[in-house]
Coordinates of C-alpha atoms and ligand atoms in Angstrom, one line a residue:
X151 CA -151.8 -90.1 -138.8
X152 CA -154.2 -91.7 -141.5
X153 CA -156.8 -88.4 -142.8
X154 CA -160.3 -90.3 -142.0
X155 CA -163.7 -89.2 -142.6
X156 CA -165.4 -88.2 -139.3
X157 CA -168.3 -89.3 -138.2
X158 CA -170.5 -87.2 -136.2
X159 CA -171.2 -89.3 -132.6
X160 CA -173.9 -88.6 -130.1
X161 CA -174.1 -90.4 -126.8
X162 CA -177.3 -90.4 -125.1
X163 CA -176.8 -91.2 -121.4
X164 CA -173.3 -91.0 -119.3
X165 CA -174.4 -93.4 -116.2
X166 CA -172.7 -96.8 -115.7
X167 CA -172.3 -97.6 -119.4
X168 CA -172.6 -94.4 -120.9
X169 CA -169.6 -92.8 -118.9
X170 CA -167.6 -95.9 -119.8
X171 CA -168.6 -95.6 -123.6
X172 CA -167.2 -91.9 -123.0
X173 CA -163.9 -92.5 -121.5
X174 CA -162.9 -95.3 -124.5
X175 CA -164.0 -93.5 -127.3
X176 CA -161.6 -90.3 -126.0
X177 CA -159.1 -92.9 -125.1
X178 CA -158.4 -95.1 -127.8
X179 CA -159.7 -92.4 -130.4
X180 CA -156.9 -93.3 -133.0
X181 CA -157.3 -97.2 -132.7
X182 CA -161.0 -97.0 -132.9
X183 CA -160.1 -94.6 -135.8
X184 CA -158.2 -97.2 -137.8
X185 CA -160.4 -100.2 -137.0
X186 CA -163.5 -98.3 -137.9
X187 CA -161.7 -96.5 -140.9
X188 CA -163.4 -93.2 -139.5
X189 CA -162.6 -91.0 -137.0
X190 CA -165.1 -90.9 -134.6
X191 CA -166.2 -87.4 -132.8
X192 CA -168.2 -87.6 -130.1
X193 CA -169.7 -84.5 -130.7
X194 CA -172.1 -84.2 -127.0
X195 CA -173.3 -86.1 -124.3
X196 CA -177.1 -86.2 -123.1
X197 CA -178.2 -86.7 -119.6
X198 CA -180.9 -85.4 -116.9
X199 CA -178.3 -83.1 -114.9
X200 CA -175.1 -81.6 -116.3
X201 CA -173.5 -81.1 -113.0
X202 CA -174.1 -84.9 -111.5
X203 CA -171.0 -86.6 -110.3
X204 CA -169.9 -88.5 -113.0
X205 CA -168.0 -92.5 -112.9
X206 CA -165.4 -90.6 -114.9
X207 CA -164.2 -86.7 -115.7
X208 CA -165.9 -86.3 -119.3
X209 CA -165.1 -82.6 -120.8
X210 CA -168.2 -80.1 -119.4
X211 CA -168.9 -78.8 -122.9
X212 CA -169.6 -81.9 -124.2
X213 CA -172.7 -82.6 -121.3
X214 CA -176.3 -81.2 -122.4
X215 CA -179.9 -81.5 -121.7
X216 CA -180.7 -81.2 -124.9
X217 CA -181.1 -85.2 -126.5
X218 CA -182.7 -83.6 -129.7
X219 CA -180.6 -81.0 -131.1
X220 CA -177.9 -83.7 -130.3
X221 CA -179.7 -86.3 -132.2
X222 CA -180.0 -83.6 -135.3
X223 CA -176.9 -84.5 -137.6
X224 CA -175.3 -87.2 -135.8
X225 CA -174.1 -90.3 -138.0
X226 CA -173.9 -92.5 -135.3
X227 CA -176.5 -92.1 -132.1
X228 CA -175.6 -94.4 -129.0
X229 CA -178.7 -94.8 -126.8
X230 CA -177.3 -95.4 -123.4
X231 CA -180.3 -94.3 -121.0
X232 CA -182.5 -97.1 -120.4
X233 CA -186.3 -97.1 -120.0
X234 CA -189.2 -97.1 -122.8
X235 CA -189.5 -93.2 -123.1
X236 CA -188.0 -90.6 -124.6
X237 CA -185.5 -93.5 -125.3
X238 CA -188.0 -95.0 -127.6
X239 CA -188.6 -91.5 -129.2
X240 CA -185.1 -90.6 -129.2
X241 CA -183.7 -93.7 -131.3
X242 CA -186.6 -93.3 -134.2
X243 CA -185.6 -89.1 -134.6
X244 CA -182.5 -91.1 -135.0
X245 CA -183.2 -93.2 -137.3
X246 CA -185.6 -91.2 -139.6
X247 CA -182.5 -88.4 -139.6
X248 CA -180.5 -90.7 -141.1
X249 CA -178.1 -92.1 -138.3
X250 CA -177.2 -95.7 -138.0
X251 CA -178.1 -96.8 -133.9
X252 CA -176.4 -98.4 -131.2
X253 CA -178.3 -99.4 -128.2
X254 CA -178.3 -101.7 -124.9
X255 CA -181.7 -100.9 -124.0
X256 CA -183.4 -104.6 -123.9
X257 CA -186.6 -103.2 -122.1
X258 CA -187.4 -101.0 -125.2
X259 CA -186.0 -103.6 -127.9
X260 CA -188.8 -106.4 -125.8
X261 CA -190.9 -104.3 -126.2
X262 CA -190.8 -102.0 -129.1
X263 CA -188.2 -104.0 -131.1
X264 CA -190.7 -104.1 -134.0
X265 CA -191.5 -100.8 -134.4
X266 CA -187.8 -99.8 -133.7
X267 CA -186.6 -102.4 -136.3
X268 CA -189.3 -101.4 -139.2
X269 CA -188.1 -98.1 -139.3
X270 CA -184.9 -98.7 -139.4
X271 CA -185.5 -101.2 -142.5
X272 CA -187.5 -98.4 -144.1
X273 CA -184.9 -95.9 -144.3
X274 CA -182.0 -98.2 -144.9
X275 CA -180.2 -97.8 -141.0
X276 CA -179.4 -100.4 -139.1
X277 CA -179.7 -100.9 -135.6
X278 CA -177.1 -102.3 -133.2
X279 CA -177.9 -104.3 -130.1
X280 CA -175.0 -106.3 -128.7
X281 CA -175.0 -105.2 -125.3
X282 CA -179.1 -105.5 -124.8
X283 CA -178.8 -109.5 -124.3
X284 CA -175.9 -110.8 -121.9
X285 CA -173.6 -107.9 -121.6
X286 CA -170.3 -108.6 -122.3
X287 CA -170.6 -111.5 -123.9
X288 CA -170.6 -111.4 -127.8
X289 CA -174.4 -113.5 -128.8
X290 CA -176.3 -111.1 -130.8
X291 CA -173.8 -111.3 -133.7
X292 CA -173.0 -115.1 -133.4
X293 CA -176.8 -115.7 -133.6
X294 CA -177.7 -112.8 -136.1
X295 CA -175.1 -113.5 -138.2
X296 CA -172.5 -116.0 -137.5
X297 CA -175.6 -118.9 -137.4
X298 CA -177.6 -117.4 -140.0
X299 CA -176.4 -120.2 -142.1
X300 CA -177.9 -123.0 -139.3
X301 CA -181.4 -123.7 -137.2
X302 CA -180.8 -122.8 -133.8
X303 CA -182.9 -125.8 -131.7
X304 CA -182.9 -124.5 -128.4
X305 CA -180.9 -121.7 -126.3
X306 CA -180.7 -121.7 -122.7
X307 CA -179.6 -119.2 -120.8
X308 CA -178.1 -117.8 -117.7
X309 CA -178.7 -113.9 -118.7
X310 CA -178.9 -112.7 -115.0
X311 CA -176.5 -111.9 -113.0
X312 CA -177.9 -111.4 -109.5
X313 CA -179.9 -114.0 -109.7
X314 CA -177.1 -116.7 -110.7
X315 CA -175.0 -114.8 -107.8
X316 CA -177.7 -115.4 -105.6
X317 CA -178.2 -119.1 -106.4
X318 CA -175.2 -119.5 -106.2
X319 CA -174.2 -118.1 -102.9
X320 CA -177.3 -120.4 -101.6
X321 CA -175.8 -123.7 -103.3
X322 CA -172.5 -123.0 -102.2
X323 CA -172.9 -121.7 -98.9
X324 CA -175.8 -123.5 -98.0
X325 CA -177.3 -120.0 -97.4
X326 CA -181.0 -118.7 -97.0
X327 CA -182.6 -116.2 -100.2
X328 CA -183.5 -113.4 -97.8
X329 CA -179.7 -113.5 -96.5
X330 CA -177.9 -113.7 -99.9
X331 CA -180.7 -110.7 -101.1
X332 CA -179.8 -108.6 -98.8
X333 CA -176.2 -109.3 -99.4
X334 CA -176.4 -108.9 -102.7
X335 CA -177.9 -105.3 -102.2
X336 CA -175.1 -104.4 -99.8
X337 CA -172.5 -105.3 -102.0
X338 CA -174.6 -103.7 -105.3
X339 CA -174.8 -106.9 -107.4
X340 CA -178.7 -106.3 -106.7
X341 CA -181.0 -103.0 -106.6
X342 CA -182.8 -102.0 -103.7
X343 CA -186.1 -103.1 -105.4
X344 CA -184.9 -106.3 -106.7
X345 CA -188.4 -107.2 -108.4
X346 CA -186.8 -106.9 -112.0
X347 CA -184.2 -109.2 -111.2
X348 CA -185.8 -112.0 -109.2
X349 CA -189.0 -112.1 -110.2
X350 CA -187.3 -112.9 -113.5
X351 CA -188.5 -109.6 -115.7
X352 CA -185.1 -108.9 -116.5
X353 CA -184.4 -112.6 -118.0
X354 CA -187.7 -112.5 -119.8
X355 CA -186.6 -109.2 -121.9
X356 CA -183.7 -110.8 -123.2
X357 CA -184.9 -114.2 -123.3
X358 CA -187.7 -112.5 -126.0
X359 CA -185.0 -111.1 -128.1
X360 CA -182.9 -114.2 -128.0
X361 CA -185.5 -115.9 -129.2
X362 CA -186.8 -113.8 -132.0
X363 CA -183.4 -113.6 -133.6
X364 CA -182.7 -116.9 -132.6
X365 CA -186.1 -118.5 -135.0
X366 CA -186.5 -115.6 -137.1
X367 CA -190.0 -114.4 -135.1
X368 CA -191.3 -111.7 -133.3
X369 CA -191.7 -112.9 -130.1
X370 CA -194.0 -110.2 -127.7
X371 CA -192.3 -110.0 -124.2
X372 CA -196.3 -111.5 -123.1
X373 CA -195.6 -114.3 -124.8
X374 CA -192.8 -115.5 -122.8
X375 CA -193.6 -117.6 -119.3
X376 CA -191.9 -115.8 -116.4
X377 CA -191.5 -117.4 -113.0
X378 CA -189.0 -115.9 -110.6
X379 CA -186.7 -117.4 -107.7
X380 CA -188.2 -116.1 -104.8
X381 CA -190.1 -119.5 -103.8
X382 CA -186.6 -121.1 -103.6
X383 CA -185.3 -122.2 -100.6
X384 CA -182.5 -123.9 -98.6
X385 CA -184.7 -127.2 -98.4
X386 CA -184.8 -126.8 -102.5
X387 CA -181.0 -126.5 -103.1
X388 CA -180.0 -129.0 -100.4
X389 CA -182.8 -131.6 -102.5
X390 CA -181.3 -130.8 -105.7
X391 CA -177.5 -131.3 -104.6
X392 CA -178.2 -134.3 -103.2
X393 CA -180.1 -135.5 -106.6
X394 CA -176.8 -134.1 -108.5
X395 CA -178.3 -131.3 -109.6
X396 CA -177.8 -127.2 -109.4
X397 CA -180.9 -124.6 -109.9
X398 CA -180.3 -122.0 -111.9
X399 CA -182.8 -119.0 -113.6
X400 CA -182.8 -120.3 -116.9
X401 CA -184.5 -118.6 -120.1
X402 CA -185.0 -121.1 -122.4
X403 CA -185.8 -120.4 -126.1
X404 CA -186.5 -123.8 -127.8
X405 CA -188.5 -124.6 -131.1
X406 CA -190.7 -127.7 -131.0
X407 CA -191.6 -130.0 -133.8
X408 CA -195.5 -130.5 -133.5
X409 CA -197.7 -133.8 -133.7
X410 CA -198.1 -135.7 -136.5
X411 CA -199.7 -133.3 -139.3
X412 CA -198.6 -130.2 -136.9
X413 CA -195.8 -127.8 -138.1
X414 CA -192.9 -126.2 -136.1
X415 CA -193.5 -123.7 -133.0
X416 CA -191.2 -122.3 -130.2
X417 CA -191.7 -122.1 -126.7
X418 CA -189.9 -119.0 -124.7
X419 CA -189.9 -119.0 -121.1
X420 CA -187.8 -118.1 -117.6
X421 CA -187.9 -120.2 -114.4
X422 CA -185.9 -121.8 -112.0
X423 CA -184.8 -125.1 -113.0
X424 CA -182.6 -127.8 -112.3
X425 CA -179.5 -128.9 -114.5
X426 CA -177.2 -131.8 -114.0
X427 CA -173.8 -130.9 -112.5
X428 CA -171.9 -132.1 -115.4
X429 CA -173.5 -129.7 -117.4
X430 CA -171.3 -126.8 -119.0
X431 CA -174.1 -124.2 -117.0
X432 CA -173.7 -125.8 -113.8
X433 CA -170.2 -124.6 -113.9
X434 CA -171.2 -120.6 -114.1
X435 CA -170.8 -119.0 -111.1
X436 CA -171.1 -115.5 -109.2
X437 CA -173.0 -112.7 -111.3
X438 CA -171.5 -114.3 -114.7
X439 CA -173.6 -115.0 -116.8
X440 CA -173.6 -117.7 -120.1
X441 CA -175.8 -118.9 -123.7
X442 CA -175.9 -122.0 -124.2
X443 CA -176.8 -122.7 -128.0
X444 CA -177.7 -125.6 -129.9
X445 CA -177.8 -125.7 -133.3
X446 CA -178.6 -128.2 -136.2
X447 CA -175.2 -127.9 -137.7
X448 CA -173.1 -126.3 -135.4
X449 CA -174.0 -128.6 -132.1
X450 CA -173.6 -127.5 -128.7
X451 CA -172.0 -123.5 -128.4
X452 CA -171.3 -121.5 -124.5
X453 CA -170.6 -117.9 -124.8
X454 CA -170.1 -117.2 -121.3
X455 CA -168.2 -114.4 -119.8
X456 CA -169.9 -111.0 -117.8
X457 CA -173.3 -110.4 -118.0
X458 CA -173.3 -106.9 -116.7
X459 CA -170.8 -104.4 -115.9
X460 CA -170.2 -100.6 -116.6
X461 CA -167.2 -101.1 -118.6
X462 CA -167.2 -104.6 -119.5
X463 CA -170.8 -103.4 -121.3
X464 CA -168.9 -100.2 -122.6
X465 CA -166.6 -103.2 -125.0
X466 CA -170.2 -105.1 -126.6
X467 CA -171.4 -101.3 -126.8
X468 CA -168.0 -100.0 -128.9
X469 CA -168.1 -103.5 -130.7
X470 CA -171.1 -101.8 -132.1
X471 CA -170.0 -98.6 -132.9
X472 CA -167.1 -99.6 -135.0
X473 CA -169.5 -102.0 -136.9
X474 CA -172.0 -99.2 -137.4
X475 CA -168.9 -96.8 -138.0
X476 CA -167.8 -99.3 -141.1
X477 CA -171.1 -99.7 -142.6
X478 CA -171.6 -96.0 -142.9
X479 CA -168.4 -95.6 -144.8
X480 CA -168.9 -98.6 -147.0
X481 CA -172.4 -98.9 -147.3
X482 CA -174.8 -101.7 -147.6
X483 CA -176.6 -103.4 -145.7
X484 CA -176.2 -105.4 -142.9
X485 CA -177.8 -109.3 -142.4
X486 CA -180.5 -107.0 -140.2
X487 CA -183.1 -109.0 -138.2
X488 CA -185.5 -111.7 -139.7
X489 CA -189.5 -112.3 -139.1
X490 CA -189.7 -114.6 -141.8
X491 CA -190.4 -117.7 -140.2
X492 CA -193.2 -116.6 -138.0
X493 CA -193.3 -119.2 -135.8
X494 CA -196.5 -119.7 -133.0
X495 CA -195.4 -119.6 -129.6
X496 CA -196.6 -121.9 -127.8
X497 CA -197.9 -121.5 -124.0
X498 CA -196.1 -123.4 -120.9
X499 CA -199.1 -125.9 -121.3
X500 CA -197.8 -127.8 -124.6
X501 CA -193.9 -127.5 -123.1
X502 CA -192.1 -131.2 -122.5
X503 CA -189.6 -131.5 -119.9
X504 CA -188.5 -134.1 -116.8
X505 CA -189.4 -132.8 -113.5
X506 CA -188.5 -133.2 -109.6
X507 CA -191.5 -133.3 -107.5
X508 CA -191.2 -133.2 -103.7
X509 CA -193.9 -134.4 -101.5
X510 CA -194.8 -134.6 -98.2
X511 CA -196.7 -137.7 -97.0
X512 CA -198.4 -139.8 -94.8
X513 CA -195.3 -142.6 -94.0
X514 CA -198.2 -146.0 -94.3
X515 CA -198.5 -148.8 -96.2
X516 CA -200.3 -148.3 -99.9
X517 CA -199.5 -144.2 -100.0
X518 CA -196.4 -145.0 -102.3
X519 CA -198.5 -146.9 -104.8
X520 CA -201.5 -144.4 -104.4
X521 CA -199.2 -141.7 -105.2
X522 CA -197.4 -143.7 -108.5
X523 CA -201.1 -144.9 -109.7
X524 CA -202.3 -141.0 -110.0
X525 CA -199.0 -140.2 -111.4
X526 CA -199.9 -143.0 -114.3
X527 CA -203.3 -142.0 -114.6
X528 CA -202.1 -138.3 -115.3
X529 CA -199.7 -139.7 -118.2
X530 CA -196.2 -138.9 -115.9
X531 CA -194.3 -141.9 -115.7
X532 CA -191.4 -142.0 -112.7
X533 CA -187.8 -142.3 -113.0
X534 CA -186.9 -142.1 -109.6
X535 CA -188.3 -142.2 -106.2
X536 CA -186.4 -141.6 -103.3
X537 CA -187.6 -141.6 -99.7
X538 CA -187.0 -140.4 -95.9
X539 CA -189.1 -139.9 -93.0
X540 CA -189.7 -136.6 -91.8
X541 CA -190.8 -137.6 -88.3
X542 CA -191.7 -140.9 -87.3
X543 CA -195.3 -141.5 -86.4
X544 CA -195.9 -140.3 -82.3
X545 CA -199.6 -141.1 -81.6
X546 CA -200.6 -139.9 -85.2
X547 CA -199.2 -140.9 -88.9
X548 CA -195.7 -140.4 -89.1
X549 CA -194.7 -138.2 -92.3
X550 CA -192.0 -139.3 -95.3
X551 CA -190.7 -137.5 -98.2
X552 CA -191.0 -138.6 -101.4
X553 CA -188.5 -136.8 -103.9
X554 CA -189.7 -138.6 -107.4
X555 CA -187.9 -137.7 -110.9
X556 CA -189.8 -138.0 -114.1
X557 CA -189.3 -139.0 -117.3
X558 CA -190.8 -136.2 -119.7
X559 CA -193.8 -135.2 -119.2
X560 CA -196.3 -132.5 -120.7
X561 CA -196.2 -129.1 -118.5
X562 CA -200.4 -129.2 -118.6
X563 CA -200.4 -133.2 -117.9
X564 CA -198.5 -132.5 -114.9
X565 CA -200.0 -129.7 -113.5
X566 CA -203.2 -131.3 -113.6
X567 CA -201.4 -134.5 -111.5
X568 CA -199.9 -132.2 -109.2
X569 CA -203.1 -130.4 -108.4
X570 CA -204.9 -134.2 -108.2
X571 CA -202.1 -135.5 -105.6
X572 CA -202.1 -133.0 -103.4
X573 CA -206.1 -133.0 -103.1
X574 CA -205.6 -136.7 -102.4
X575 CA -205.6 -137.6 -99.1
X576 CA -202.2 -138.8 -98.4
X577 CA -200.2 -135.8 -99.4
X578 CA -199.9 -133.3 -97.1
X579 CA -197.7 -131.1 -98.9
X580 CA -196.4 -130.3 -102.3
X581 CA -192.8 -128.9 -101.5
X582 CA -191.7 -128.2 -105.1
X583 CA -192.2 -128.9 -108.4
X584 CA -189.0 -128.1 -110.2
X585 CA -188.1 -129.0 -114.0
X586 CA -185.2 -130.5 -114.9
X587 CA -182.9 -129.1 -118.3
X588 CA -180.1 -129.3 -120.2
X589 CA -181.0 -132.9 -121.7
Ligands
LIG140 P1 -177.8 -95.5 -115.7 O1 -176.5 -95.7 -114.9 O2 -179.1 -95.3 -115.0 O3 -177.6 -94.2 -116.6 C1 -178.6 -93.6 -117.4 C2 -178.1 -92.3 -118.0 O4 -179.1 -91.8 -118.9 C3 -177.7 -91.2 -117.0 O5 -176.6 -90.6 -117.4 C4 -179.0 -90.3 -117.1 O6 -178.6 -88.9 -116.8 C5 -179.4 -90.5 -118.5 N1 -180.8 -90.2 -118.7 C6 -181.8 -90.9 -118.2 N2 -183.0 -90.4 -118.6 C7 -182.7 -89.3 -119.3 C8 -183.5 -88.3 -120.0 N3 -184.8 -88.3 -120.0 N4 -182.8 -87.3 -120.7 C9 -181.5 -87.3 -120.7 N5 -180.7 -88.2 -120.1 C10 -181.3 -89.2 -119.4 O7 -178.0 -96.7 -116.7 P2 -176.9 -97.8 -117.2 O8 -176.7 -98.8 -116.1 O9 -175.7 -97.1 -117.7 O10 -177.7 -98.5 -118.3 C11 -177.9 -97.9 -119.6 C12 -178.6 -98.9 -120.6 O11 -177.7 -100.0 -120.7 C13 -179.9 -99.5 -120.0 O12 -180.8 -99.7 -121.1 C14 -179.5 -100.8 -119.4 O13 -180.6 -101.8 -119.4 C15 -178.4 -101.2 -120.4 N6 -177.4 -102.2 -119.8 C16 -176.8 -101.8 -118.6 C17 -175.9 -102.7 -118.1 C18 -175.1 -102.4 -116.8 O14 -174.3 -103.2 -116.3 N7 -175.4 -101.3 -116.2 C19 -175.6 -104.0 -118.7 C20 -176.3 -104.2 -119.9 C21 -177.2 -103.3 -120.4 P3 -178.1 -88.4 -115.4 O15 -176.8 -89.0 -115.2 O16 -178.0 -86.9 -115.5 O17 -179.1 -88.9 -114.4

């Protein structure tokens, strides 16, 4: 057996990830050895209760209370425990003690990724963040590194898994929201306060460190548009299959080219939103999640593959490790995060997309062309119109739907129409507004 340095190891946090980052490291101790060229000791574990039940039998001695005295020498700290504090606190005694760190914490990186990542650069350690994004599924790298070389254009991604299991239970089943919730909770694919997930919190976290990597800019979590999927219904899915079309949560990261005289921005933002069929993230389904990238150079990229995951986030996790393990024994440093560019962020307002409008309305003559001449005057043009009657008239108007499909429109222009059609007379309901992606 090969004499390697060891490196000193300390694992905060043995739940669903931790315990699985545990169990490998002990298990494939003399591969990880060799690939990392160091033989890494885990030399303690840190969690709330040393006698919890555990996913998997870890060694007693190595449990304590005691995060800082763990912290204290380690080469190598893997925060594993999730929330803002004393993860926050516990991964900058890291760092200023002189310990390259790995972490999957994206609600701490959202929001404290700056802080984190200046004082890492200050004392030459680097900080490691596969897992914090999509799982699984290998993104941070590609875009940190692998596509430093290119302009990313626009990402969109599926980086939920609950809610794509959920939208997807409704567009294959034909089932209800509430229904597929509670499901979901049953089977544990959702929390029993779901909020995180479907109000789309969750998505937004990773969406804003997607998109800072992605165009080199610190993009603040309040920056990014969040809409969840809670307003989406049966009536929604069976509009949008019939139009050849699935709705999926998508965070969409996308730099914009300005007017004439303008420079570039970005625009970051999570909503429900409907993608053609044929389109490579119509085909992910269950709790799986997938990044869709598009670059200058490269063209169209999918990582896709498990978005969550106790073990399956233990691999991204030890990924990390063995990086951070190699850099400590050779040195250097690593291609590290970029703010260079700076970009504004624009809000939803100045975003261009096509949309799917569905209105109810009186079913007489003249409300078609009263509803396509406010639709002109607010600068949306139409691309489709489709209609059915709701109820025939009995005594009283009868009422149609009108599903219409737009060309691209301005966000604010078409807010502004919406608002002005259904004040007019012959609407009587707005069902949805939905935008359409993935051109
Ligand atoms: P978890 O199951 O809730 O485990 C958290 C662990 O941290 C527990 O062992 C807990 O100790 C320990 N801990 C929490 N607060 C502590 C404190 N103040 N002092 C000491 N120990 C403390 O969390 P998880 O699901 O493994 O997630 C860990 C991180 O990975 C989070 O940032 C999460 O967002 C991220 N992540 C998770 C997944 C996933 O599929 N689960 C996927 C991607 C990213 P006790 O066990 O004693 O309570």
């Amino acid at each position: 057996m090969t004499d390697y340095r060891r490196l000193r190891v300390a694992l905060l946090g043995a739940g669903s990830v931790g315990s699985q980052v545990a169990s490998l490291l002990r298990q494939h101790a003399d591969e990880l050895a060799d690939r990392a060229g160091a033989r890494l000791e885990l030399v303690g574990i840190a969690v709330r209760d040393v006698d919890a039940p555990r996913d998997v039998e870890l060694p007693r001695e190595l449990l304590t209370t005691d995060a800082e005295s763990l912290i204290m020498g380690a080469d190598i700290v893997i925060e594993l425990m999730g929330g803002i504090e004393p993860a926050r606190t516990h991964l900058l005694q890291a760092i200023n003690s002189g310990a390259d760190v790995v972490t999957a914490n994206k609600a701490l990186l959202a929001t404290h990724g700056p802080e984190i990542f200046d004082a890492a650069d200050q004392v030459g350690a680097e900080v490691y963040y596969e897992a914090a994004a999509a799982g699984a599924i290998p993104i941070i790298r590609p875009l940190r590194d692998s596509l430093a070389g290119d302009r990313v254009q626009r990402i969109m991604g599926i980086v939920n898994g609950t809610t794509n299991y959920i939208l997807d239970r409704m567009d294959t089943e034909g089932a209800e929201f509430g229904d597929v919730l509670a499901d979901a909770q049953r089977l544990g694919y959702a929390e029993s306060d779901p909020t995180a997930d479907v109000e789309g919190y969750d998505a937004a976290q990773k969406a804003a460190i997607l998109a800072s990597l992605a165009f080199h800019t610190t993009v603040p979590l309040d920056s990014v548009h969040r809409e969840g999927i809670t307003s989406i219904d049966k009536s929604m899915m069976d509009a949008a299959r019939h139009a050849g079309y699935v709705v999926k949560l998508l965070a969409v990261c996308e730099r914009l080219t300005g007017g004439e005289g303008e420079g570039e921005s970005i625009s970051v933002r999570v909503y429900p939103a409907l993608i053609d069929r044929a389109h490579p993230l119509a085909t992910v389904h269950g709790a799986n999640n997938a990044v869709f990238v598009q670059a200058e150079a490269a063209g169209n990229l999918m990582f896709y593959g498990a978005g969550a995951g106790g073990v399956q986030t233990a691999s991204a996790v030890l990924g990390d490790v063995v990086s951070a393990a190699r850099r400590h024994i050779a040195g250097g440093v690593g291609v590290g995060e970029s703010t260079l560019a700076n970009l504004p962020i624009v809000p939803i307002g100045h975003v261009t997309t096509r949309y799917q409008i569905t209105l109810e309305v009186d079913d007489e003559p003249g409300v078609l062309a009263t509803v396509a001449g406010t639709l002109s005057e607010g600068r949306v043009s139409i691309a489709t119109v489709e209609q059915t009657v709701v109820h025939e008239a009995n005594g009283g108007p009868g009422v149609a739907r009108l599903v219409i499909g737009t060309h691209k429109a301005l966000e604010q222009d078409l807010s502004e129409t919406v608002d002005r059609l259904a004040a007019s007379g012959v609407v009587e309901r707005v069902v949805s507004v939905l935008r359409v992606e993935g051109d």
